[in-house]
Coordinates of C-alpha atoms in Angstrom, one line a residue:
M1 CA 3.8 -8.9 -18.5
D2 CA 2.8 -12.3 -17.2
F3 CA 2.8 -15.3 -19.5
R4 CA 0.5 -18.3 -18.6
M5 CA 0.4 -21.7 -20.2
L6 CA -0.9 -23.9 -17.3
G7 CA -4.5 -23.7 -18.4
P8 CA -5.9 -21.3 -21.0
L9 CA -3.2 -19.4 -22.8
E10 CA -2.8 -15.9 -21.4
I11 CA -0.5 -12.9 -21.8
L12 CA -1.5 -10.5 -19.1
D13 CA -0.7 -6.8 -19.2
G14 CA -2.2 -5.9 -15.8
P15 CA -5.8 -7.2 -16.0
C16 CA -5.8 -7.3 -19.8
N17 CA -5.3 -10.5 -21.7
V18 CA -3.7 -9.6 -25.1
V19 CA -3.4 -13.1 -26.6
P20 CA -4.8 -13.1 -30.2
T21 CA -8.1 -14.9 -30.7
A22 CA -7.3 -16.5 -34.1
P23 CA -6.2 -20.2 -33.7
K24 CA -3.0 -20.2 -35.7
P25 CA -1.4 -17.1 -34.1
R26 CA -2.2 -18.7 -30.7
Q27 CA -0.2 -21.8 -31.8
V28 CA 2.7 -19.6 -32.8
I29 CA 2.9 -17.7 -29.6
A30 CA 2.4 -20.9 -27.5
L31 CA 5.3 -22.7 -29.2
L32 CA 7.5 -19.6 -28.9
L33 CA 6.6 -19.5 -25.1
M34 CA 7.3 -23.2 -24.7
R35 CA 10.7 -22.6 -26.2
R36 CA 11.4 -19.2 -24.8
N37 CA 14.9 -17.7 -25.0
T38 CA 15.9 -20.3 -27.6
L39 CA 15.7 -20.4 -31.4
V40 CA 12.5 -21.8 -32.8
Q41 CA 13.2 -22.7 -36.4
T42 CA 10.9 -21.5 -39.2
S43 CA 10.5 -25.1 -40.4
E44 CA 9.3 -26.1 -36.9
L45 CA 6.6 -23.4 -36.9
I46 CA 5.4 -24.3 -40.3
D47 CA 5.2 -28.0 -39.4
E48 CA 3.3 -27.1 -36.2
L49 CA 0.8 -24.9 -38.1
W50 CA 0.2 -27.1 -41.2
E51 CA 1.9 -30.4 -40.4
S52 CA 2.6 -32.4 -43.6
D53 CA 0.6 -30.1 -46.0
P54 CA 1.7 -26.5 -45.8
P55 CA 0.2 -24.2 -48.4
A56 CA 2.4 -22.4 -51.0
S57 CA 1.9 -19.2 -49.0
A58 CA 3.0 -20.8 -45.7
M59 CA 6.1 -18.6 -45.3
T60 CA 4.3 -15.4 -46.1
T61 CA 1.4 -16.3 -43.7
L62 CA 3.8 -17.1 -40.9
Q63 CA 5.6 -13.8 -41.4
T64 CA 2.2 -12.1 -41.1
Y65 CA 1.5 -13.9 -37.8
I66 CA 4.9 -12.9 -36.4
Y67 CA 4.3 -9.3 -37.5
K68 CA 1.0 -9.2 -35.7
L69 CA 2.4 -10.8 -32.6
R70 CA 5.3 -8.4 -32.5
K71 CA 2.9 -5.5 -32.7
I72 CA 0.9 -6.8 -29.8
L73 CA 4.0 -7.4 -27.7
T74 CA 5.9 -4.2 -28.5
A75 CA 2.8 -2.2 -27.7
R76 CA 3.0 -3.5 -24.1
N77 CA 6.8 -3.4 -23.7
S78 CA 9.3 -0.6 -23.9
E79 CA 11.8 -3.1 -25.5
E80 CA 11.3 -5.6 -28.3
I81 CA 11.1 -9.2 -27.1
L82 CA 10.3 -11.1 -30.3
F83 CA 13.4 -11.3 -32.4
T84 CA 14.0 -12.5 -36.0
R85 CA 17.1 -14.7 -36.1
P86 CA 18.7 -16.6 -39.0
G87 CA 16.5 -19.5 -39.7
G88 CA 13.8 -18.7 -37.1
Y89 CA 12.5 -16.6 -34.2
T90 CA 13.3 -16.1 -30.5
L91 CA 10.9 -14.9 -27.7
A92 CA 13.2 -13.3 -25.1
I93 CA 11.4 -13.1 -21.7
P94 CA 12.6 -13.7 -18.1
D95 CA 11.8 -17.1 -16.8
R96 CA 10.1 -15.6 -13.7
S97 CA 7.4 -14.1 -16.0
V98 CA 6.2 -17.6 -17.0
D99 CA 4.0 -19.8 -14.8
L100 CA 5.5 -22.9 -16.2
H101 CA 9.0 -22.0 -14.9
R102 CA 7.5 -21.2 -11.4
F103 CA 5.7 -24.6 -11.5
E104 CA 8.9 -26.4 -12.3
T105 CA 10.9 -24.6 -9.6
E106 CA 8.3 -25.2 -6.9
A107 CA 7.8 -28.9 -7.9
G108 CA 11.6 -29.5 -8.0
E109 CA 11.9 -28.0 -4.5
G110 CA 9.1 -30.2 -3.2
K111 CA 10.6 -33.3 -4.6
S112 CA 14.0 -32.5 -3.0
L113 CA 12.4 -31.8 0.4
L114 CA 10.5 -35.1 0.3
K115 CA 13.7 -37.0 -0.5
N116 CA 15.4 -35.4 2.4
G117 CA 12.6 -36.3 4.9
D118 CA 10.9 -32.9 5.2
A119 CA 7.4 -34.1 4.4
A120 CA 5.7 -30.9 5.7
G121 CA 7.9 -28.6 3.6
A122 CA 7.5 -30.8 0.6
A123 CA 3.7 -30.9 0.9
E124 CA 3.6 -27.1 1.0
A125 CA 5.9 -26.6 -2.0
L126 CA 4.1 -29.2 -4.1
R127 CA 0.8 -27.7 -3.2
R128 CA 2.0 -24.3 -4.3
S129 CA 3.2 -25.7 -7.6
L130 CA -0.1 -27.4 -8.4
A131 CA -2.1 -24.3 -7.5
L132 CA -0.5 -22.6 -10.5
W133 CA -2.6 -24.9 -12.8
R134 CA -5.9 -23.4 -14.0
G135 CA -6.9 -26.3 -16.2
S136 CA -5.2 -28.6 -18.8
A137 CA -2.1 -27.1 -20.3
L138 CA -2.8 -24.7 -23.3
V139 CA -6.4 -26.0 -23.1
D140 CA -7.7 -23.3 -25.5
V141 CA -5.0 -23.8 -28.1
V142 CA -5.5 -26.3 -30.9
P143 CA -2.1 -28.0 -31.0
G144 CA -0.1 -29.5 -33.9
G145 CA 2.3 -32.4 -33.5
L146 CA 5.1 -30.4 -31.8
L147 CA 2.9 -28.6 -29.3
S148 CA 1.0 -31.9 -28.6
S149 CA 4.2 -33.5 -27.4
Y150 CA 5.0 -30.6 -25.1
V151 CA 1.5 -30.6 -23.7
T152 CA 1.7 -34.4 -23.0
R153 CA 5.0 -33.9 -21.2
L154 CA 3.6 -31.2 -19.1
E155 CA 0.5 -33.2 -18.1
E156 CA 2.7 -36.2 -17.1
F157 CA 4.9 -33.9 -15.1
R158 CA 1.7 -32.5 -13.4
E159 CA 0.6 -36.1 -12.5
R160 CA 4.0 -37.0 -11.1
T161 CA 3.9 -33.8 -8.9
L162 CA 0.4 -34.7 -7.7
D163 CA 1.6 -38.2 -6.8
L164 CA 4.5 -36.7 -4.7
R165 CA 2.1 -34.3 -2.9
I166 CA -0.2 -37.2 -2.0
E167 CA 2.8 -39.2 -0.8
A168 CA 3.9 -36.3 1.4
D169 CA 0.3 -35.9 2.8
L170 CA 0.2 -39.6 3.6
Q171 CA 3.5 -39.3 5.5
L172 CA 2.0 -36.5 7.5
G173 CA -1.0 -38.6 8.5
R174 CA -3.6 -36.7 6.4
H175 CA -5.2 -39.9 5.3
Q176 CA -8.8 -39.0 6.1
E177 CA -8.6 -35.7 4.3
L178 CA -7.2 -37.5 1.2
I179 CA -9.9 -40.1 0.8
S180 CA -12.4 -38.0 -1.2
E181 CA -9.7 -36.6 -3.5
L182 CA -8.3 -40.0 -4.1
K183 CA -11.7 -41.5 -4.9
S184 CA -12.2 -38.8 -7.6
L185 CA -8.7 -39.5 -9.0
V186 CA -9.5 -43.2 -9.2
L187 CA -12.5 -42.4 -11.4
S188 CA -10.5 -40.3 -13.8
R189 CA -7.5 -42.6 -13.8
P190 CA -9.1 -46.1 -13.6
L191 CA -6.0 -48.1 -14.4
H192 CA -3.4 -46.0 -12.5
E193 CA -1.8 -48.3 -9.9
N194 CA -0.2 -45.6 -7.7
V195 CA -3.4 -43.7 -7.2
H196 CA -5.2 -47.0 -6.2
A197 CA -2.4 -47.9 -3.8
S198 CA -2.6 -44.4 -2.2
L199 CA -6.4 -44.8 -1.8
M200 CA -6.0 -48.3 -0.3
I201 CA -3.5 -46.9 2.3
A202 CA -5.7 -44.0 3.2
L203 CA -8.7 -46.2 3.7
H204 CA -6.7 -48.7 5.7
R205 CA -5.4 -46.0 8.0
S206 CA -8.9 -44.7 8.5
G207 CA -10.2 -48.0 9.7
R208 CA -11.9 -49.0 6.4
R209 CA -9.8 -52.0 5.5
H210 CA -12.8 -53.7 3.7
E211 CA -13.1 -50.8 1.4
A212 CA -9.4 -50.8 0.7
L213 CA -9.6 -54.5 -0.3
E214 CA -12.6 -53.7 -2.6
V215 CA -10.6 -51.0 -4.3
Y216 CA -8.0 -53.6 -5.2
Q217 CA -10.6 -56.1 -6.5
V218 CA -12.2 -53.5 -8.7
L219 CA -8.8 -52.4 -10.2
R220 CA -7.8 -56.1 -10.7
R221 CA -11.0 -56.8 -12.6
S222 CA -10.5 -53.7 -14.7
M223 CA -6.9 -54.6 -15.6
I224 CA -7.8 -58.2 -16.5
D225 CA -10.8 -57.2 -18.6
N226 CA -9.1 -54.3 -20.4
L227 CA -5.4 -55.2 -20.5
G228 CA -5.3 -58.9 -19.8
L229 CA -2.8 -58.1 -17.0
E230 CA -2.6 -58.6 -13.2
P231 CA -1.7 -55.6 -11.0
G232 CA 2.0 -55.1 -10.4
K233 CA 4.2 -56.7 -7.8
E234 CA 4.1 -53.7 -5.3
L235 CA 0.3 -53.4 -5.4
R236 CA -0.1 -57.2 -4.9
A237 CA 2.2 -57.0 -1.9
L238 CA 0.1 -54.2 -0.5
H239 CA -3.0 -56.2 -1.0
Q240 CA -1.4 -59.3 0.7
A241 CA -0.3 -57.1 3.6
L242 CA -3.9 -55.9 4.1
L243 CA -5.1 -59.5 4.1
S244 CA -2.3 -60.6 6.5
E245 CA -3.3 -58.2 9.2
A246 CA -5.9 -60.7 10.3
T247 CA -3.0 -62.9 11.6
G248 CA -1.6 -60.1 13.8
G249 CA 0.6 -58.3 11.5
V250 CA 0.9 -54.5 11.5
L251 CA 0.9 -52.6 8.2
Y252 CA 3.1 -49.6 7.8
E253 CA 4.3 -47.7 4.7
R254 CA 7.4 -45.9 3.6
H255 CA 7.1 -44.0 0.3
Q256 CA 4.0 -46.1 -0.4
Q257 CA 6.0 -49.4 -0.1
P258 CA 4.1 -51.7 2.2
V259 CA 5.9 -53.9 4.7
L260 CA 4.4 -56.5 7.0
V261 CA 5.9 -56.5 10.5
E262 CA 5.0 -59.6 12.6
P263 CA 5.3 -59.3 16.4
D264 CA 8.8 -59.9 17.9
R265 CA 10.2 -60.8 14.5
G266 CA 10.8 -57.5 12.6
P267 CA 10.2 -56.9 8.9
V268 CA 9.8 -60.0 6.8
G269 CA 9.6 -60.3 3.0
H270 CA 6.5 -61.7 1.2
P271 CA 6.7 -64.6 -1.1
E272 CA 4.6 -64.1 -4.3
P273 CA 1.2 -65.1 -3.1
E274 CA -1.4 -66.8 -5.2
E275 CA -4.2 -64.4 -5.9
P276 CA -7.5 -65.4 -4.3
P277 CA -10.2 -65.9 -6.8
V278 CA -12.3 -62.9 -7.7
A279 CA -15.7 -63.0 -6.1
A280 CA -18.5 -63.7 -8.6
A281 CA -20.2 -60.4 -7.7
P282 CA -22.3 -58.7 -10.4
R283 CA -20.3 -56.1 -12.4
P284 CA -21.2 -52.5 -11.8
A285 CA -23.3 -50.8 -14.5
A286 CA -20.4 -48.6 -15.6
A287 CA -17.2 -50.6 -15.6
P288 CA -14.4 -48.4 -14.2
G289 CA -11.9 -49.6 -16.8
V290 CA -13.9 -48.7 -19.8
P291 CA -12.0 -46.2 -21.9
A292 CA -13.5 -42.7 -22.3
P293 CA -15.5 -42.7 -25.6
A294 CA -14.1 -40.6 -28.4
Q295 CA -16.8 -40.7 -31.1
L296 CA -16.5 -37.3 -32.8
P297 CA -16.2 -37.6 -36.6
P298 CA -12.9 -36.4 -38.0
D299 CA -12.5 -32.7 -38.4
I300 CA -12.3 -31.1 -41.8
A301 CA -8.7 -30.2 -42.6
D302 CA -9.6 -27.1 -44.7
F303 CA -12.3 -25.8 -42.4
T304 CA -12.7 -22.1 -43.1
G305 CA -14.2 -19.1 -41.4
R306 CA -16.8 -19.0 -38.6
E307 CA -14.1 -17.7 -36.3
S308 CA -16.4 -15.5 -34.2
I309 CA -18.5 -18.6 -33.4
V310 CA -15.6 -20.9 -32.8
D311 CA -13.9 -18.4 -30.5
Q312 CA -17.0 -18.3 -28.2
A313 CA -17.1 -22.1 -27.8
P314 CA -14.6 -22.5 -24.9
A315 CA -16.5 -20.0 -22.7
L316 CA -20.1 -21.0 -23.6
L317 CA -19.6 -24.8 -23.9
A318 CA -16.7 -25.5 -21.5
G319 CA -17.1 -22.7 -19.0
V320 CA -13.6 -21.3 -19.6
G321 CA -13.3 -18.1 -17.7
E322 CA -15.1 -16.7 -14.7
R323 CA -18.6 -18.0 -13.8
D324 CA -21.1 -16.1 -11.8
R325 CA -22.3 -19.3 -10.2
P326 CA -21.8 -23.1 -10.7
P327 CA -23.9 -24.5 -13.5
T328 CA -27.0 -26.4 -12.7
A329 CA -27.8 -27.7 -16.2
P330 CA -25.7 -28.9 -19.2
A331 CA -24.6 -26.2 -21.7
V332 CA -26.5 -26.6 -25.0
A333 CA -25.6 -25.1 -28.4
V334 CA -28.1 -25.3 -31.3
I335 CA -26.7 -24.7 -34.8
S336 CA -29.4 -24.3 -37.4
G337 CA -29.3 -23.0 -41.0
M338 CA -30.3 -23.6 -44.6
P339 CA -29.5 -26.8 -46.4
G340 CA -25.8 -27.2 -47.1
V341 CA -24.7 -24.2 -45.1
G342 CA -22.1 -26.2 -43.1
K343 CA -23.9 -26.9 -39.8
S344 CA -22.4 -30.3 -39.3
A345 CA -18.9 -29.2 -40.3
L346 CA -19.1 -26.3 -37.8
A347 CA -20.4 -28.5 -35.1
V348 CA -17.6 -31.1 -35.6
H349 CA -14.9 -28.4 -35.8
M350 CA -16.2 -26.6 -32.7
S351 CA -16.4 -29.9 -30.8
H352 CA -12.8 -30.8 -31.6
T353 CA -11.8 -27.3 -30.5
V354 CA -13.3 -27.8 -27.0
R355 CA -12.6 -31.6 -26.8
P356 CA -9.7 -31.2 -24.3
F357 CA -12.0 -29.8 -21.7
F358 CA -14.1 -33.0 -21.7
E359 CA -11.9 -35.6 -20.2
G360 CA -15.0 -37.9 -19.7
G361 CA -15.2 -38.4 -23.4
Q362 CA -17.3 -37.4 -26.4
L363 CA -20.4 -39.1 -27.8
Y364 CA -21.9 -38.7 -31.3
A365 CA -25.1 -39.6 -33.0
D366 CA -26.6 -38.8 -36.4
L367 CA -30.4 -38.6 -35.9
R368 CA -31.0 -38.2 -39.7
G369 CA -33.9 -35.8 -39.0
S370 CA -33.8 -34.1 -42.4
T371 CA -34.2 -37.4 -44.3
G372 CA -37.6 -38.3 -43.0
R373 CA -36.2 -41.6 -41.7
G374 CA -34.9 -40.4 -38.4
T375 CA -32.9 -42.5 -36.0
D376 CA -34.9 -43.8 -33.0
P377 CA -33.6 -42.1 -29.8
T378 CA -34.1 -45.4 -28.0
E379 CA -31.3 -46.9 -30.3
V380 CA -29.1 -43.8 -29.8
L381 CA -29.3 -44.3 -26.0
H382 CA -28.5 -47.9 -26.4
G383 CA -25.2 -47.0 -28.2
F384 CA -24.4 -44.2 -25.7
L385 CA -24.9 -46.5 -22.6
R386 CA -22.8 -49.3 -24.1
A387 CA -20.0 -46.7 -24.9
L388 CA -20.1 -45.6 -21.3
G389 CA -19.6 -49.2 -20.0
V390 CA -23.1 -50.2 -19.1
A391 CA -23.6 -54.0 -19.5
E392 CA -26.1 -55.1 -22.2
S393 CA -28.1 -56.9 -19.5
E394 CA -28.5 -53.7 -17.5
I395 CA -30.0 -51.6 -20.4
P396 CA -33.8 -51.4 -20.2
A397 CA -36.0 -51.6 -23.3
D398 CA -38.2 -48.6 -22.6
L399 CA -37.1 -45.2 -23.9
E400 CA -38.0 -43.3 -20.6
E401 CA -36.1 -45.9 -18.5
R402 CA -33.1 -45.7 -20.8
S403 CA -33.1 -41.9 -20.6
K404 CA -33.1 -42.1 -16.8
L405 CA -30.3 -44.6 -16.8
F406 CA -28.3 -42.4 -19.2
R407 CA -28.8 -39.3 -16.9
S408 CA -27.6 -41.4 -13.9
T409 CA -24.6 -42.8 -15.8
T410 CA -23.4 -39.4 -16.9
V411 CA -23.4 -37.9 -13.4
G412 CA -19.8 -37.4 -12.4
R413 CA -18.5 -37.5 -16.0
R414 CA -17.6 -34.4 -18.0
L415 CA -18.9 -35.4 -21.4
L416 CA -19.4 -33.6 -24.8
I417 CA -22.4 -34.9 -26.8
L418 CA -22.9 -34.0 -30.5
L419 CA -26.4 -34.7 -31.9
D420 CA -26.4 -34.1 -35.6
D421 CA -29.4 -33.5 -37.9
V422 CA -32.1 -33.3 -35.2
S423 CA -35.7 -32.8 -36.4
S424 CA -37.5 -31.8 -33.2
L425 CA -37.1 -31.2 -29.5
A426 CA -38.8 -34.5 -28.8
D427 CA -35.7 -36.3 -30.1
V428 CA -33.4 -34.2 -27.9
R429 CA -35.0 -34.2 -24.5
S430 CA -34.4 -37.9 -23.8
L431 CA -30.7 -37.5 -24.9
L432 CA -29.7 -34.8 -22.5
P433 CA -27.1 -35.8 -19.9
G434 CA -27.5 -35.6 -16.1
D435 CA -24.4 -33.7 -15.1
P436 CA -24.3 -29.9 -15.4
E437 CA -20.6 -30.1 -16.4
C438 CA -21.6 -31.9 -19.6
S439 CA -22.3 -30.0 -22.8
V440 CA -24.4 -30.8 -25.9
V441 CA -24.0 -29.5 -29.4
I442 CA -27.1 -29.9 -31.7
T443 CA -27.5 -29.3 -35.4
S444 CA -30.9 -28.9 -37.1
R445 CA -32.3 -27.5 -40.3
R446 CA -35.1 -26.0 -38.2
R447 CA -34.9 -23.5 -35.4
L448 CA -35.6 -25.5 -32.2
H449 CA -37.7 -23.3 -30.0
G450 CA -38.1 -24.2 -26.3
L451 CA -34.6 -25.2 -25.1
G452 CA -34.2 -22.7 -22.3
G453 CA -30.7 -21.2 -21.9
A454 CA -29.4 -22.7 -25.2
W455 CA -26.8 -20.9 -27.3
N456 CA -28.6 -20.5 -30.6
V457 CA -26.4 -20.2 -33.7
N458 CA -28.3 -19.2 -36.8
L459 CA -25.7 -20.1 -39.5
D460 CA -25.7 -18.0 -42.6
A461 CA -23.9 -18.3 -45.9
M462 CA -20.3 -17.2 -46.2
D463 CA -19.4 -13.7 -47.1
T464 CA -17.3 -13.1 -50.2
A465 CA -14.0 -13.1 -48.3
E466 CA -14.7 -16.4 -46.5
G467 CA -15.9 -18.1 -49.6
R468 CA -12.9 -16.9 -51.5
E469 CA -10.6 -18.2 -48.7
L470 CA -12.3 -21.7 -48.8
L471 CA -11.9 -21.8 -52.6
A472 CA -8.2 -20.9 -52.2
R473 CA -7.7 -23.8 -49.8
I474 CA -9.2 -26.2 -52.3
I475 CA -7.5 -25.1 -55.5
G476 CA -4.6 -23.1 -54.2
S477 CA -4.3 -19.4 -53.4
A478 CA -2.3 -18.6 -56.5
R479 CA -5.2 -19.4 -58.9
V480 CA -7.6 -17.3 -56.8
R481 CA -5.2 -14.4 -56.6
R482 CA -4.7 -14.4 -60.4
E483 CA -8.5 -14.2 -61.0
R484 CA -9.7 -12.4 -57.9
N485 CA -12.6 -10.7 -59.7
A486 CA -13.8 -14.0 -61.2
A487 CA -13.6 -15.6 -57.8
N488 CA -15.8 -12.9 -56.4
Q489 CA -18.3 -13.4 -59.3
L490 CA -18.4 -17.1 -58.5
M491 CA -19.2 -16.3 -54.8
E492 CA -22.0 -14.0 -55.9
T493 CA -23.5 -16.5 -58.3
V494 CA -23.8 -19.1 -55.5
G495 CA -24.5 -16.6 -52.7
G496 CA -21.5 -17.8 -50.6
H497 CA -23.2 -21.2 -50.2
P498 CA -20.4 -23.4 -48.6
L499 CA -21.4 -26.7 -50.3
A500 CA -21.7 -25.0 -53.7
V501 CA -18.2 -23.5 -53.1
R502 CA -16.9 -27.0 -52.5
C503 CA -18.5 -28.2 -55.7
I504 CA -16.9 -25.3 -57.6
G505 CA -13.6 -26.0 -56.0
G506 CA -13.8 -29.7 -56.8
R507 CA -14.5 -28.9 -60.5
L508 CA -11.6 -26.4 -60.7
S509 CA -9.3 -28.8 -58.8
G510 CA -10.0 -31.6 -61.2
S511 CA -9.6 -29.4 -64.3
P512 CA -6.3 -27.4 -63.9
G513 CA -6.9 -25.8 -67.4
L514 CA -10.3 -24.5 -66.5
T515 CA -10.2 -20.8 -65.6
L516 CA -12.3 -19.2 -62.8
S517 CA -13.7 -16.7 -65.3
G518 CA -14.6 -19.6 -67.7
L519 CA -16.5 -21.4 -65.0
A520 CA -18.2 -18.2 -63.9
T521 CA -19.5 -17.7 -67.5
Q522 CA -20.6 -21.3 -67.7
L523 CA -22.6 -21.0 -64.4
N524 CA -24.2 -17.7 -65.4
C525 CA -25.3 -19.1 -68.7
S526 CA -26.6 -22.4 -67.4
E527 CA -30.4 -22.9 -67.6
K528 CA -30.2 -25.2 -64.5
L529 CA -27.6 -23.9 -62.2
L530 CA -28.1 -26.7 -59.6
D531 CA -27.1 -29.3 -62.3
E532 CA -23.7 -27.6 -62.3
L533 CA -23.4 -27.8 -58.5
R534 CA -23.2 -31.5 -58.3
L535 CA -19.9 -33.4 -58.0
G536 CA -19.9 -37.0 -56.7
E537 CA -21.5 -37.0 -53.3
L538 CA -21.6 -33.2 -53.2
D539 CA -25.1 -32.3 -54.5
V540 CA -26.7 -29.0 -53.5
R541 CA -30.1 -29.9 -55.0
S542 CA -30.5 -33.1 -52.9
R543 CA -30.0 -31.1 -49.7
Y544 CA -32.9 -28.8 -50.6
D545 CA -35.0 -31.8 -51.7
F546 CA -35.1 -33.0 -48.1
S547 CA -36.3 -29.7 -46.8
Y548 CA -38.8 -29.2 -49.6
E549 CA -40.3 -32.7 -49.1
G550 CA -40.8 -31.9 -45.4
L551 CA -43.3 -29.1 -46.3
G552 CA -47.0 -29.6 -46.7
R553 CA -48.7 -29.4 -50.1
V554 CA -49.9 -25.8 -49.5
E555 CA -46.4 -24.8 -48.1
Q556 CA -44.7 -26.3 -51.2
S557 CA -47.0 -24.4 -53.5
V558 CA -46.4 -21.0 -51.8
F559 CA -42.6 -21.7 -51.6
R560 CA -42.6 -22.2 -55.4
L561 CA -44.7 -19.1 -56.1
L562 CA -42.5 -16.8 -53.9
S563 CA -39.7 -17.2 -56.5
I564 CA -41.7 -15.1 -59.1
L565 CA -41.7 -12.0 -57.0
P566 CA -39.6 -9.4 -58.9
P567 CA -37.1 -8.3 -56.2
R568 CA -35.1 -10.7 -54.1
R569 CA -36.5 -9.0 -51.0
F570 CA -40.2 -8.8 -50.3
T571 CA -42.8 -8.2 -47.6
A572 CA -45.8 -10.0 -46.3
D573 CA -48.0 -7.5 -48.1
S574 CA -46.5 -8.4 -51.5
V575 CA -47.1 -12.1 -50.8
V576 CA -50.7 -11.3 -49.9
E577 CA -51.1 -9.5 -53.2
L578 CA -49.5 -12.4 -55.1
L579 CA -51.6 -15.2 -53.5
G580 CA -54.8 -13.4 -52.9
S581 CA -55.0 -14.7 -49.3
D582 CA -55.4 -13.2 -45.9
S583 CA -52.4 -11.7 -44.1
R584 CA -52.6 -14.0 -41.1
S585 CA -52.2 -17.1 -43.2
V586 CA -49.4 -15.6 -45.2
E587 CA -47.5 -14.5 -42.1
H588 CA -47.9 -18.0 -40.5
L589 CA -46.4 -19.6 -43.7
L590 CA -43.6 -17.1 -43.9
Q591 CA -42.7 -17.8 -40.3
R592 CA -42.6 -21.5 -41.1
F593 CA -40.2 -20.8 -44.0
V594 CA -38.0 -18.6 -41.7
D595 CA -37.9 -21.4 -39.1
S596 CA -36.8 -23.8 -41.8
H597 CA -34.2 -21.3 -43.0
L598 CA -35.7 -21.2 -46.5
I599 CA -36.0 -17.5 -46.3
N600 CA -34.4 -14.9 -44.0
I601 CA -35.7 -11.8 -42.2
V602 CA -33.3 -9.0 -43.2
R603 CA -34.9 -6.1 -41.4
W604 CA -38.0 -4.8 -39.6
E605 CA -39.5 -1.6 -40.9
D606 CA -42.8 0.2 -40.4
G607 CA -44.0 -2.6 -38.1
G608 CA -43.4 -5.3 -40.6
A609 CA -40.7 -7.8 -41.6
H610 CA -38.7 -7.6 -44.9
Y611 CA -37.8 -11.1 -46.2
E612 CA -35.1 -12.3 -48.5
F613 CA -34.4 -15.5 -50.5
P614 CA -30.8 -16.8 -50.1
E615 CA -29.5 -17.0 -53.7
L616 CA -29.5 -20.8 -54.2
T617 CA -32.8 -21.2 -52.3
R618 CA -34.5 -18.8 -54.8
V619 CA -32.9 -20.8 -57.7
Y620 CA -34.2 -24.0 -56.2
A621 CA -37.7 -22.6 -55.7
R622 CA -37.8 -21.3 -59.3
E623 CA -36.7 -24.7 -60.6
R624 CA -39.5 -26.4 -58.7
L625 CA -42.0 -23.9 -60.1
L626 CA -41.0 -24.4 -63.7
D627 CA -41.2 -28.2 -63.2
T628 CA -44.7 -27.8 -61.8
L629 CA -45.8 -25.6 -64.7
S630 CA -44.3 -28.0 -67.2
G631 CA -46.4 -30.9 -65.7
D632 CA -43.6 -32.4 -63.7
G633 CA -45.1 -31.5 -60.3
P634 CA -48.5 -30.9 -58.6
E635 CA -50.5 -27.9 -59.7
H636 CA -50.9 -25.0 -57.4
E637 CA -54.3 -23.6 -58.6
G638 CA -57.3 -24.0 -56.3
I639 CA -55.4 -24.5 -53.0
W640 CA -56.1 -21.1 -51.6
P641 CA -59.6 -20.0 -50.7
D642 CA -61.2 -17.2 -52.6
R643 CA -60.2 -13.7 -51.4
R644 CA -63.8 -12.8 -51.0
R645 CA -64.2 -15.5 -48.3
C646 CA -61.3 -14.3 -46.2

């Protein structure tokens, strides 16, 4: 078996990758691999998985993960390689089976060869070591504190190895071939002095001394603006050596250390020169030293379920895995669903999962489309451009011009953009980036038809098991286990609605003496169920209010009347019979409700659709109908034409 950590986590048995797809077992096997052939303590694994807040079932859950991993590994090996030891576990595998060991060996050999003056051998060994990397280390594993420290160490080791390979290539006179690579590295490491020094040397040796001097000036401006510091002594000496060539000096470098040799005098030292004043040239639109934006809202600590969707995100949003051809347009995911179903929570969690792939940064905007007081895309673009380093004076006032500038600014950056609560495609089109390596995640209460090639996620309520797991994470698994049947009854009452489950969990958490069966009885006997599903800022009814108020008067009336149909499932014919209207108008309205996720199509049969009310949506519609009949809302009579005229 071949174990790979320098990129996506892989355990290859021939062509087959047997790494589990669930996030936490991936963390466990990644940490065991990182510490292969040594004891990993149980406490370290628990801290990695749950950090400072492990559940009461942490030990049992960890043992389950180990059991599943052992089954996977022993199915592929004749001998057991995952051992239980006193106080922890050991993964016993040969070093040669791990790409990290091969990288460390090749990199160490290259460093030694370079130190001994064999630049050609060093360049070859260092190039072999870097070729083992397939992306950022453990890029598809969501790390805890311990794994994060190991990943950081690996990435720093990779950078040092790359610096050594560049130094070897410079010693071999490959300066012209290095220029394009170094320019890319300067963009991704805007304050890294060694990379800038290497680019200056390569440009100078290629007869482009004026460009080398400009590289120094751009770096110096960035360091002063962002750090309040001047470049270091070695880089200043290199800059002075470049300037001094006009007096007849000759620049040469040894291990990237510049020395000025004047004719007939040999090497001379350089006194600390006074820096020439920075030319008062206009700043570029995107300042190189601006930190990559990281605007994603915090992830939810107890996020539960949706694993099949989250597992697809690295491939569909970040292009992890093989591609048939290079992308020509940004990847777009559209998450839509009924009010309170957890669209934003999923979008944020999914975005954090793929965040390591987007080194250019992450942008976020809440467009407030469901409130009727949407955020102007012009203002959103203003915030995005400022976050990307565009000067205020360079931002045009016009929406179309801002959109063009945004597309231009995003070229060459690998960005992830999260647009929350979008109401229409018109809001989205001006906010799409210009680089095909960027990705966009969109949430909306309506299906957004017309985005070609988008990954459309129609989010439904949780099933009973997912809802019960979320409840257990809020109130503790012990209470849920004691009253499993009552927990199932609660999930059925609210139809697995995630926001309703959080309301229930909040009430139970705040009332330790309240039993699950007692709350289930209380909810079932309530005349207004939605009154019971309100806790602080958690309010199921208010989420439906926004969607309801976005309907027209006729649509609101039909929506209310649908709640009186006897079964929860119904057809267009039964609605025609109820309303006394023509089938074309009814089907048009039902499709509008489907697009707004107020009703679902559950199956097609005999050429027609069968529809279903989600449980709490039906409760809300019935509540609105009763309010109307009691005089608290507009009357519905007279809004439909007489059947005889249809």
